[in-house]
Short mmCIF file of C-alpha atoms and ligand atoms in Angstrom, two decimals:
data_model
loop_
_atom_site.label_atom_id
_atom_site.label_comp_id
_atom_site.label_asym_id
_atom_site.label_seq_id
_atom_site.Cartn_x
_atom_site.Cartn_y
_atom_site.Cartn_z
CA UNK A 185 -5.98 -21.24 -3.08
CA UNK A 186 -5.85 -17.43 -2.86
CA UNK A 187 -2.54 -15.66 -2.32
CA UNK A 188 -1.78 -14.33 1.15
CA UNK A 189 -2.07 -10.68 2.06
CA UNK A 190 1.00 -9.10 3.66
CA UNK A 191 0.53 -6.22 6.05
CA UNK A 192 3.41 -4.07 7.28
CA UNK A 193 2.81 -2.57 10.71
CA UNK A 194 0.77 -3.96 13.60
CA UNK A 195 -0.53 -0.64 14.90
CA UNK A 196 -4.12 0.59 14.88
CA UNK A 197 -4.51 0.28 11.10
CA UNK A 198 -2.48 -2.87 10.45
CA UNK A 199 -4.14 -4.80 13.28
CA UNK A 200 -7.63 -3.88 12.05
CA UNK A 201 -6.70 -4.62 8.41
CA UNK A 202 -5.32 -8.04 9.38
CA UNK A 203 -8.46 -8.85 11.35
CA UNK A 204 -10.85 -7.80 8.59
CA UNK A 205 -9.01 -9.69 5.85
CA UNK A 206 -8.63 -12.82 7.98
CA UNK A 207 -12.32 -12.73 8.95
CA UNK A 208 -13.13 -12.52 5.23
CA UNK A 209 -11.23 -15.78 4.69
CA UNK A 210 -7.85 -14.49 3.51
CA UNK A 211 -4.51 -15.73 4.86
CA UNK A 212 -2.59 -12.82 6.31
CA UNK A 213 1.08 -12.33 7.19
CA UNK A 214 1.49 -9.45 9.64
CA UNK A 215 4.97 -7.89 9.61
CA UNK A 216 5.88 -5.87 12.70
CA UNK A 217 9.31 -4.55 13.62
CA UNK A 218 8.67 -4.14 17.36
CA UNK A 219 10.00 -5.19 19.78
CA UNK A 220 13.33 -5.83 17.97
CA UNK A 221 13.24 -2.37 16.35
CA UNK A 222 11.49 0.35 18.38
CA UNK A 223 10.29 3.92 17.87
CA UNK A 224 10.65 6.88 20.22
CA UNK A 225 6.96 6.65 21.16
CA UNK A 226 6.15 2.92 21.43
CA UNK A 227 7.06 1.10 24.66
CA UNK A 228 5.93 -2.53 24.16
CA UNK A 229 5.83 -5.31 21.61
CA UNK A 230 2.02 -5.41 21.64
CA UNK A 231 -0.09 -4.75 18.59
CA UNK A 232 -2.24 -1.59 18.59
CA UNK A 233 -0.21 0.17 21.25
CA UNK A 234 -1.62 3.60 22.12
CA UNK A 235 1.40 5.89 22.01
CA UNK A 236 -0.02 8.84 23.93
CA UNK A 237 -3.56 9.57 25.13
CA UNK A 238 -5.84 6.64 26.02
CA UNK A 239 -8.92 8.19 24.41
CA UNK A 240 -10.85 7.35 21.26
CA UNK A 241 -12.66 10.69 21.74
CA UNK A 242 -16.45 11.12 21.69
CA UNK A 243 -18.63 8.02 21.53
CA UNK A 244 -21.74 10.05 20.66
CA UNK A 245 -22.79 8.37 17.43
CA UNK A 246 -25.83 10.58 17.00
CA UNK A 247 -24.24 14.02 16.92
CA UNK A 248 -20.49 13.56 16.62
CA UNK A 249 -18.50 12.49 13.55
CA UNK A 250 -15.90 10.43 15.43
CA UNK A 251 -18.66 8.78 17.47
CA UNK A 252 -20.31 7.90 14.16
CA UNK A 253 -17.04 6.35 13.01
CA UNK A 254 -17.09 4.20 16.19
CA UNK A 255 -20.61 3.11 15.28
CA UNK A 256 -19.60 2.17 11.74
CA UNK A 257 -16.56 0.24 12.96
CA UNK A 258 -18.69 -1.67 15.46
CA UNK A 259 -21.22 -2.42 12.70
CA UNK A 260 -18.38 -3.78 10.56
CA UNK A 261 -17.14 -6.11 13.31
CA UNK A 262 -14.02 -4.06 13.99
CA UNK A 263 -11.43 -5.54 16.32
CA UNK A 264 -10.14 -2.18 17.62
CA UNK A 265 -13.63 -1.13 18.73
CA UNK A 266 -14.30 -4.59 20.17
CA UNK A 267 -11.18 -4.27 22.35
CA UNK A 268 -11.99 -0.65 23.23
CA UNK A 269 -15.50 -1.56 24.41
CA UNK A 270 -14.14 -4.51 26.42
CA UNK A 271 -11.65 -2.28 28.27
CA UNK A 272 -13.63 0.94 28.48
CA UNK A 273 -12.94 3.29 31.39
CA UNK A 274 -15.44 5.79 32.80
CA UNK A 275 -14.92 9.04 30.87
CA UNK A 276 -18.32 10.70 30.41
CA UNK A 277 -19.25 10.74 26.74
CA UNK A 278 -15.74 9.83 25.60
CA UNK A 279 -14.48 6.34 24.84
CA UNK A 280 -11.37 6.06 27.01
CA UNK A 281 -9.69 2.70 27.45
CA UNK A 282 -7.34 0.89 29.79
CA UNK A 283 -4.42 0.93 27.36
CA UNK A 284 -2.48 -2.21 28.32
CA UNK A 285 -5.40 -4.67 28.52
CA UNK A 286 -6.71 -3.03 25.34
CA UNK A 287 -3.50 -3.75 23.39
CA UNK A 288 -3.22 -7.23 24.98
CA UNK A 289 -6.78 -7.97 23.85
CA UNK A 290 -5.96 -7.00 20.24
CA UNK A 291 -2.70 -8.97 20.36
CA UNK A 292 -4.34 -12.11 21.75
CA UNK A 293 -7.17 -12.02 19.17
CA UNK A 294 -4.70 -11.66 16.29
CA UNK A 295 -2.30 -14.30 17.64
CA UNK A 296 -5.05 -16.86 18.04
CA UNK A 297 -6.61 -16.29 14.61
CA UNK A 298 -6.02 -19.38 12.45
CA UNK A 299 -5.56 -17.30 9.27
CA UNK A 300 -2.96 -14.88 10.63
CA UNK A 301 0.77 -15.60 10.82
CA UNK A 302 3.52 -13.25 11.93
CA UNK A 303 6.84 -12.05 10.57
CA UNK A 304 8.85 -10.15 13.14
CA UNK A 305 11.33 -7.58 11.88
CA UNK A 306 11.62 -4.35 9.95
CA UNK A 307 10.56 -4.31 6.30
CA UNK A 308 13.05 -2.02 4.60
CA UNK A 309 11.87 -2.03 0.97
CA UNK A 310 8.53 -1.42 -0.67
CA UNK A 311 7.77 -4.88 -2.09
CA UNK A 312 7.35 -5.37 -5.84
CA UNK A 313 5.56 -8.73 -5.75
CA UNK A 314 2.46 -9.95 -3.96
CA UNK A 315 -0.40 -8.11 -2.25
CA UNK A 316 0.59 -5.69 0.48
CA UNK A 317 -0.84 -3.10 2.82
CA UNK A 318 1.60 -0.54 4.22
CA UNK A 319 0.32 0.58 7.65
CA UNK A 320 3.53 1.76 9.24
CA UNK A 321 2.13 4.91 10.78
CA UNK A 322 3.56 8.29 11.72
CA UNK A 323 6.86 6.72 12.78
CA UNK A 324 7.49 4.59 9.69
CA UNK A 325 11.09 3.34 9.91
CA UNK A 326 13.69 5.41 8.08
CA UNK A 327 14.67 2.70 5.59
CA UNK A 328 11.10 1.98 4.50
CA UNK A 329 10.33 5.71 4.33
CA UNK A 330 13.29 6.14 1.98
CA UNK A 331 12.00 3.30 -0.20
CA UNK A 332 8.52 4.91 -0.29
CA UNK A 333 10.12 8.26 -1.15
CA UNK A 334 12.00 6.67 -4.06
CA UNK A 335 8.83 5.06 -5.38
CA UNK A 336 6.61 8.14 -5.02
CA UNK A 337 8.90 11.17 -5.35
CA UNK A 338 10.46 13.51 -2.81
CA UNK A 339 7.47 15.89 -2.73
CA UNK A 340 5.07 13.05 -1.98
CA UNK A 341 6.26 12.10 1.48
CA UNK A 342 6.31 14.39 4.52
CA UNK A 343 7.99 13.81 7.88
CA UNK A 344 6.20 16.54 9.83
CA UNK A 345 2.69 17.83 9.57
CA UNK A 346 2.06 21.55 9.81
CA UNK A 347 -1.63 21.78 10.48
CA UNK A 348 -3.42 25.08 10.25
CA UNK A 349 -6.83 25.30 11.97
CA UNK A 350 -9.80 24.46 9.77
CA UNK A 351 -13.07 26.38 10.05
CA UNK A 352 -16.56 25.36 8.95
CA UNK A 353 -17.27 27.81 6.11
CA UNK A 354 -20.86 28.38 7.21
CA UNK A 355 -19.68 29.75 10.57
CA UNK A 356 -17.62 32.59 9.08
CA UNK A 357 -19.37 35.97 9.40
CA UNK A 358 -19.50 37.16 5.79
CA UNK A 359 -20.78 40.58 6.84
CA UNK A 360 -17.18 41.10 8.03
CA UNK A 361 -15.17 38.72 5.83
CA UNK A 362 -15.23 38.55 2.04
CA UNK A 363 -14.24 36.19 -0.78
CA UNK A 364 -11.35 37.30 -2.97
CA UNK A 365 -8.06 35.88 -4.25
CA UNK A 366 -5.07 38.14 -3.79
CA UNK A 367 -4.78 40.42 -6.86
CA UNK A 368 -8.04 38.80 -8.11
CA UNK A 369 -6.16 35.87 -9.55
CA UNK A 370 -8.29 33.19 -11.20
CA UNK A 371 -11.37 33.39 -13.38
CA UNK A 372 -13.40 30.31 -12.48
CA UNK A 373 -15.97 30.18 -9.69
CA UNK A 374 -13.74 27.71 -7.82
CA UNK A 375 -10.77 30.09 -8.01
CA UNK A 376 -12.86 33.07 -6.98
CA UNK A 377 -14.17 31.23 -3.93
CA UNK A 378 -10.74 29.85 -3.02
CA UNK A 379 -10.06 32.48 -0.34
CA UNK A 380 -11.97 34.25 2.41
CA UNK A 381 -10.41 37.34 3.95
CA UNK A 382 -10.76 38.72 7.47
CA UNK A 383 -9.64 42.33 7.96
CA UNK A 384 -7.94 43.69 11.08
CA UNK A 385 -7.41 47.22 12.34
CA UNK A 386 -4.13 48.10 14.09
CA UNK A 387 -5.75 47.75 17.51
CA UNK A 388 -7.18 44.35 16.61
CA UNK A 389 -3.82 43.23 15.25
CA UNK A 390 -1.97 44.34 18.40
CA UNK A 391 -4.46 42.57 20.67
CA UNK A 392 -4.18 39.43 18.54
CA UNK A 393 -0.35 39.40 18.70
CA UNK A 394 -0.48 39.88 22.50
CA UNK A 395 -2.88 36.94 22.84
CA UNK A 396 -0.73 34.79 20.56
CA UNK A 397 2.40 35.45 22.61
CA UNK A 398 0.63 34.87 25.93
CA UNK A 399 -1.18 31.64 24.94
CA UNK A 400 -0.06 28.32 26.44
CA UNK A 401 1.94 26.17 24.02
CA UNK A 402 2.56 22.42 23.75
CA UNK A 403 6.06 20.95 23.62
CA UNK A 404 7.39 18.36 21.20
CA UNK A 405 7.67 14.84 22.69
CA UNK A 406 11.22 13.72 23.52
CA UNK A 407 12.81 12.48 20.27
CA UNK A 408 10.10 14.06 18.10
CA UNK A 409 12.14 16.91 16.66
CA UNK A 410 14.82 14.81 14.92
CA UNK A 411 14.80 16.05 11.31
CA UNK A 412 12.49 18.99 12.09
CA UNK A 413 12.59 21.49 9.26
CA UNK A 414 12.57 25.17 10.22
CA UNK A 415 10.52 26.10 7.14
CA UNK A 416 7.09 25.59 8.74
CA UNK A 417 7.39 27.83 11.79
CA UNK A 418 4.44 28.09 14.15
CA UNK A 419 2.73 31.50 13.93
CA UNK A 420 3.55 32.25 17.56
CA UNK A 421 7.27 31.72 16.81
CA UNK A 422 6.97 34.11 13.86
CA UNK A 423 5.31 36.64 16.20
CA UNK A 424 8.12 36.19 18.74
CA UNK A 425 10.63 37.14 16.05
CA UNK A 426 8.98 40.56 15.72
CA UNK A 427 5.50 42.00 16.21
CA UNK A 428 5.27 42.97 12.54
CA UNK A 429 6.57 39.68 11.11
CA UNK A 430 3.10 38.23 10.51
CA UNK A 431 1.95 41.44 8.83
CA UNK A 432 4.70 40.95 6.28
CA UNK A 433 4.04 37.20 6.08
CA UNK A 434 0.74 35.32 6.11
CA UNK A 435 -1.24 38.38 7.32
CA UNK A 436 -0.06 40.85 4.69
CA UNK A 437 -2.91 43.17 3.66
CA UNK A 438 -1.90 43.63 0.00
CA UNK A 439 -3.81 42.84 -3.19
CA UNK A 440 -7.16 42.74 -1.40
CA UNK A 441 -10.11 45.15 -1.30
CA UNK A 442 -12.59 45.03 1.56
CA UNK A 443 -16.08 45.49 0.06
CA UNK A 444 -17.55 46.24 3.51
CA UNK A 445 -15.40 49.28 4.33
CA UNK A 446 -13.38 52.09 2.74
CA UNK A 447 -10.76 51.75 5.45
CA UNK A 448 -7.64 49.88 4.32
CA UNK A 449 -7.06 46.91 6.62
CA UNK A 450 -3.89 46.95 8.75
CA UNK A 451 -3.60 43.16 8.38
CA UNK A 452 -5.65 40.43 6.72
CA UNK A 453 -6.10 36.83 7.77
CA UNK A 454 -6.75 34.61 4.77
CA UNK A 455 -8.67 31.35 4.79
CA UNK A 456 -8.23 28.95 1.91
CA UNK A 457 -10.78 26.43 0.68
CA UNK A 458 -9.77 23.04 2.08
CA UNK A 459 -12.05 20.61 0.24
CA UNK A 460 -13.86 20.38 -3.07
CA UNK A 461 -17.24 20.66 -1.32
CA UNK A 462 -16.26 24.15 -0.12
CA UNK A 463 -17.50 23.39 3.40
CA UNK A 464 -14.07 23.75 5.05
CA UNK A 465 -11.51 26.55 4.96
CA UNK A 466 -8.06 26.51 6.57
CA UNK A 467 -6.39 29.60 8.02
CA UNK A 468 -3.44 30.13 5.70
CA UNK A 469 -0.01 29.86 7.32
CA UNK A 470 -1.45 29.47 10.84
CA UNK A 471 0.25 26.21 11.87
CA UNK A 472 0.69 26.46 15.60
CA UNK A 473 1.75 24.67 18.75
CA UNK A 474 -0.68 26.59 20.94
CA UNK A 475 -2.65 24.31 23.24
CA UNK A 476 -6.03 23.40 21.76
CA UNK A 477 -7.76 25.01 24.72
CA UNK A 478 -6.08 28.34 23.85
CA UNK A 479 -6.54 28.19 20.08
CA UNK A 480 -10.30 28.66 19.92
CA UNK A 481 -10.21 31.81 22.05
CA UNK A 482 -7.26 33.33 20.16
CA UNK A 483 -8.64 32.57 16.69
CA UNK A 484 -12.08 33.91 17.57
CA UNK A 485 -10.40 37.29 18.07
CA UNK A 486 -10.07 37.45 14.28
CA UNK A 487 -12.88 39.65 12.89
CA UNK A 488 -15.29 37.40 10.97
CA UNK A 489 -14.34 34.37 13.06
CA UNK A 490 -15.92 35.57 16.30
CA UNK A 491 -18.47 32.70 16.12
CA UNK A 492 -16.39 30.27 14.10
CA UNK A 493 -16.60 26.53 14.69
CA UNK A 494 -13.44 24.58 14.07
CA UNK A 495 -13.42 21.27 12.22
CA UNK A 496 -9.89 20.83 13.49
CA UNK A 497 -7.36 22.87 15.42
CA UNK A 498 -3.75 23.46 14.46
CA UNK A 499 -0.66 21.47 15.34
CA UNK A 500 2.85 20.47 14.32
CA UNK A 501 3.92 16.87 14.89
CA UNK A 502 6.42 14.33 13.77
CA UNK A 503 4.30 12.49 11.24
CA UNK A 504 5.25 10.46 8.19
CA UNK A 505 2.50 10.68 5.57
CA UNK A 506 2.15 10.41 1.83
CA UNK A 507 0.34 12.78 -0.51
CA UNK A 508 -2.64 10.44 -0.83
CA UNK A 509 -4.80 12.65 -3.11
CA UNK A 510 -2.15 12.43 -5.83
CA UNK A 511 -0.80 8.92 -5.13
CA UNK A 512 -3.73 6.65 -4.22
CA UNK A 513 -6.73 5.46 -6.20
CA UNK A 514 -10.16 5.10 -4.59
CA UNK A 515 -9.18 1.55 -3.59
CA UNK A 516 -6.33 3.01 -1.49
CA UNK A 517 -3.83 1.47 -3.94
CA UNK A 518 -0.66 3.18 -5.04
CA UNK A 519 -1.50 4.19 -8.62
CA UNK A 520 2.06 3.47 -9.75
CA UNK A 521 2.18 0.08 -7.98
CA UNK A 522 -1.34 -1.27 -7.55
CA UNK A 523 -0.11 -4.35 -5.64
CA UNK A 524 0.41 -2.00 -2.66
CA UNK A 525 -2.28 -0.37 -0.57
CA UNK A 526 -1.67 2.20 2.13
CA UNK A 527 -3.69 2.45 5.35
CA UNK A 528 -3.68 4.35 8.62
CA UNK A 529 -1.99 7.54 9.60
CA UNK A 530 0.57 7.25 6.79
CA UNK A 531 -2.30 8.00 4.35
CA UNK A 532 -2.88 11.41 5.93
CA UNK A 533 -5.68 10.69 8.35
CA UNK A 534 -5.02 11.65 11.93
CA UNK A 535 -5.84 9.81 15.13
CA UNK A 536 -6.26 6.30 16.49
CA UNK A 537 -9.86 5.93 15.31
CA UNK A 538 -9.38 7.35 11.82
CA UNK A 539 -6.25 5.21 11.35
CA UNK A 540 -8.02 2.04 12.45
CA UNK A 541 -10.97 2.90 10.17
CA UNK A 542 -8.66 3.20 7.17
CA UNK A 543 -7.14 -0.15 8.14
CA UNK A 544 -10.61 -1.65 8.24
CA UNK A 545 -11.33 -0.43 4.72
CA UNK A 546 -7.97 -1.43 3.26
CA UNK A 547 -8.29 -4.90 4.78
CA UNK A 548 -11.76 -5.41 3.35
CA UNK A 549 -10.84 -4.00 -0.07
CA UNK A 550 -7.70 -6.14 -0.30
CA UNK A 551 -9.63 -9.25 0.75
CA UNK A 552 -12.32 -8.59 -1.87
CA UNK A 553 -9.69 -8.11 -4.58
CA UNK A 554 -7.95 -11.36 -3.65
CA UNK A 555 -11.33 -13.07 -3.92
CA UNK A 556 -11.79 -11.69 -7.43
CA UNK A 557 -14.11 -8.73 -6.85
CA UNK A 558 -13.89 -5.01 -6.24
CA UNK A 559 -15.41 -3.61 -3.05
CA UNK A 560 -16.41 0.00 -3.70
CA UNK A 561 -15.54 2.50 -0.96
CA UNK A 562 -18.42 3.33 1.40
CA UNK A 563 -20.59 6.22 0.15
CA UNK A 564 -19.22 9.71 0.99
CA UNK A 565 -22.19 10.39 3.28
CA UNK A 566 -20.82 7.84 5.78
CA UNK A 567 -17.96 8.71 8.16
CA UNK A 568 -15.62 6.14 6.65
CA UNK A 569 -16.62 7.09 3.13
CA UNK A 570 -16.22 10.82 3.80
CA UNK A 571 -12.73 10.26 5.16
CA UNK A 572 -11.50 7.97 2.39
CA UNK A 573 -13.06 10.20 -0.27
CA UNK A 574 -11.25 13.19 1.25
CA UNK A 575 -7.81 11.60 1.27
CA UNK A 576 -8.08 9.91 -2.12
CA UNK A 577 -9.41 12.88 -4.04
CA UNK A 578 -11.57 15.37 -2.13
CA UNK A 579 -8.61 17.21 -0.64
CA UNK A 580 -6.36 19.55 -2.57
CA UNK A 581 -3.13 17.63 -3.25
CA UNK A 582 -1.10 20.87 -3.30
CA UNK A 583 -1.85 21.73 0.31
CA UNK A 584 -2.68 18.29 1.68
CA UNK A 585 -2.31 17.93 5.46
CA UNK A 586 -3.59 15.20 7.79
CA UNK A 587 -7.29 15.23 8.60
CA UNK A 588 -9.59 14.11 11.42
CA UNK A 589 -13.10 12.96 10.62
CA UNK A 590 -15.62 15.85 10.85
CA UNK A 591 -19.00 16.76 9.39
CA UNK A 592 -17.40 19.28 7.02
CA UNK A 593 -16.20 16.30 4.96
CA UNK A 594 -19.76 15.08 4.39
CA UNK A 595 -21.98 16.20 1.51
CA UNK A 596 -24.07 19.00 3.07
CA UNK A 597 -27.55 18.15 4.28
CA UNK A 598 -30.56 20.27 5.01
CA UNK A 599 -32.27 19.35 8.26
CA UNK A 600 -35.26 17.17 7.49
CA UNK A 601 -38.77 17.77 8.80
CA UNK A 602 -38.11 21.42 9.56
CA UNK A 603 -35.63 20.65 12.35
CA UNK A 604 -33.30 23.53 12.90
CA UNK A 605 -29.96 24.08 14.53
CA UNK A 606 -26.57 22.49 14.36
CA UNK A 607 -27.34 19.57 16.70
CA UNK A 608 -30.38 18.54 14.71
CA UNK A 609 -28.41 18.80 11.50
CA UNK A 610 -25.70 16.54 12.95
CA UNK A 611 -28.37 14.02 13.86
CA UNK A 612 -29.62 14.16 10.27
CA UNK A 613 -26.04 13.49 9.07
CA UNK A 614 -25.66 10.46 11.33
CA UNK A 615 -29.12 9.04 10.48
CA UNK A 616 -28.28 9.29 6.79
CA UNK A 617 -24.82 7.78 7.35
CA UNK A 618 -26.14 4.79 9.30
CA UNK A 619 -28.59 3.91 6.52
CA UNK A 620 -25.87 4.22 3.87
CA UNK A 621 -23.29 2.30 5.86
CA UNK A 622 -25.70 -0.53 6.65
CA UNK A 623 -26.49 -0.84 2.94
CA UNK A 624 -22.77 -0.78 2.04
CA UNK A 625 -22.05 -3.66 4.42
CA UNK A 626 -24.22 -5.90 2.25
CA UNK A 627 -22.46 -4.97 -1.04
C1 FAD M 1209 4.28 11.08 19.66
C2 FAD M 1209 2.92 10.78 19.12
C3 FAD M 1209 1.79 10.99 19.91
C4 FAD M 1209 0.52 10.70 19.41
N1 FAD M 1209 -0.57 10.90 20.22
C5 FAD M 1209 -1.81 10.56 19.77
C6 FAD M 1209 -2.96 10.69 20.61
O1 FAD M 1209 -2.85 11.06 21.76
N2 FAD M 1209 -4.17 10.36 20.10
C7 FAD M 1209 -4.33 9.90 18.82
O2 FAD M 1209 -5.46 9.60 18.42
N3 FAD M 1209 -3.25 9.77 18.00
C8 FAD M 1209 -2.01 10.10 18.45
N4 FAD M 1209 -0.92 9.96 17.62
C9 FAD M 1209 -1.12 9.50 16.31
C10 FAD M 1209 -1.13 7.98 16.41
O3 FAD M 1209 0.16 7.48 16.30
C11 FAD M 1209 -2.01 7.40 15.38
O4 FAD M 1209 -3.28 7.95 15.52
C12 FAD M 1209 -2.15 5.89 15.34
O5 FAD M 1209 -1.30 5.19 16.21
C13 FAD M 1209 -1.83 5.57 13.95
O6 FAD M 1209 -2.10 4.24 13.70
P1 FAD M 1209 -1.25 3.52 12.57
O7 FAD M 1209 -1.64 2.10 12.60
O8 FAD M 1209 -1.33 4.24 11.31
O9 FAD M 1209 0.26 3.67 13.11
P2 FAD M 1209 0.91 2.98 14.46
O10 FAD M 1209 -0.15 2.73 15.45
O11 FAD M 1209 2.05 3.83 14.80
O12 FAD M 1209 1.39 1.60 13.88
C14 FAD M 1209 2.42 1.49 12.94
C15 FAD M 1209 3.20 0.23 13.24
O13 FAD M 1209 4.12 -0.01 12.18
C16 FAD M 1209 5.34 -0.45 12.73
N5 FAD M 1209 6.39 -0.17 11.74
C17 FAD M 1209 6.87 1.03 11.35
N6 FAD M 1209 7.78 0.87 10.36
C18 FAD M 1209 7.89 -0.46 10.13
C19 FAD M 1209 8.67 -1.23 9.24
N7 FAD M 1209 9.50 -0.67 8.37
N8 FAD M 1209 8.55 -2.59 9.28
C20 FAD M 1209 7.70 -3.19 10.16
N9 FAD M 1209 6.93 -2.50 11.04
C21 FAD M 1209 7.02 -1.14 11.01
C22 FAD M 1209 5.45 0.31 14.03
O14 FAD M 1209 6.30 -0.36 14.95
C23 FAD M 1209 4.01 0.34 14.51
O15 FAD M 1209 3.69 -0.76 15.32
C24 FAD M 1209 0.37 10.23 18.10
C25 FAD M 1209 1.50 10.03 17.30
C26 FAD M 1209 2.76 10.30 17.80
C27 FAD M 1209 3.95 10.07 16.92
#
């Protein structure tokens, strides 16, 4: 008889992991602390409770990366997508759900599964024996977080994210911007292409600061700021402290030479390479609590970014996550304790769908291992594969921040058959992904 799989956390990831492993024939024990121990965001004792919005975002599986992730999860028999489709609400192209029946659906399916049993209560220590998946999410309880911190090191666990906007490299106007590391540090090609620079005149800088100060901001949720560290200030807060603060901080114009002009820039916005593929660049030091609707307009005021497309916009949230690129192997196992896998938002993916997808993978990988085989991760040209490849090695561990699924994580593709334009290219990405994912399901 195979050993049971223990899963900590019955959220999006833990519920999906439990379902996948049980469907593969593994006995699962699902440990969940709610309702006896709560969080500031959860309200019920149901599994897979949606803590805020009721949307799984775009369901367009032909031209949208998160829609493609939906498609892959449906193809893999995912419980979260099954429940979402059963309780779908009209929302145009988005997959919005009726949150309570959705969570009740997931809860009922798990509770009636003959291979799943339940252990109610908080798990306070990272277990040393047995096979485990930790899927405790952005609000991992304090005691367990401390145990994870002791096992992985203080620098390896964060309690807030500080997300700077990420731009698709190909949409930066290089007739305005240029590649250069400050003071020309670094000799290798990778180091020399680590930074893009966008110059600003004084007038452009002044207009940018005005827009930053005027933009609508989001507030923290009640209870979210406990333990907030003042060291990752939003750019708009830096600007409020003085109009020149940014020019002496992340926008300082020193150590850089603009090859397009003899005029010395008044300020420079730097973008740093965000993945090994070089398809994504983040705007250095630009974590922000501006509303998403305001961010695009404000950031497109930066010369060189006037036509930029954003793979993700900035934010600052209460969010417990580990430094996955340095801690996890490609099986999502803790390198230092391979009996433990991590899944969900705690691995540094962001969002309901991405978290559930990582639960799906961890559940399948753990089940395969318990059955005496190794299930390779899906190829990186699939949405699930691109995401897991990013968190377990594609991202730079030194600057790792949570990531949504987006086409910038995929190996680049040239449009086939002479098709041009971004939409056609996205279709080519999703066609390729569906073939790869379908093949992976038979591995
Ligand atoms: C305030 C807030 C708002 C958010 N809004 C959105 C949004 O609008 N859209 C979106 O896509 N994402 C949002 N997120 C992110 C969202 O939480 C995740 O996308 C998703 O819920 C993560 O799934 P998960 O399974 O990793 O974690 P969760 O769904 O949070 O599940 C983790 C589970 O682990 C349990 N747990 C924690 N510690 C222990 C322990 N020690 N022992 C036993 N059980 C434990 C928790 O009770 C919980 O049930 C928000 C997050 C927060 C904090």
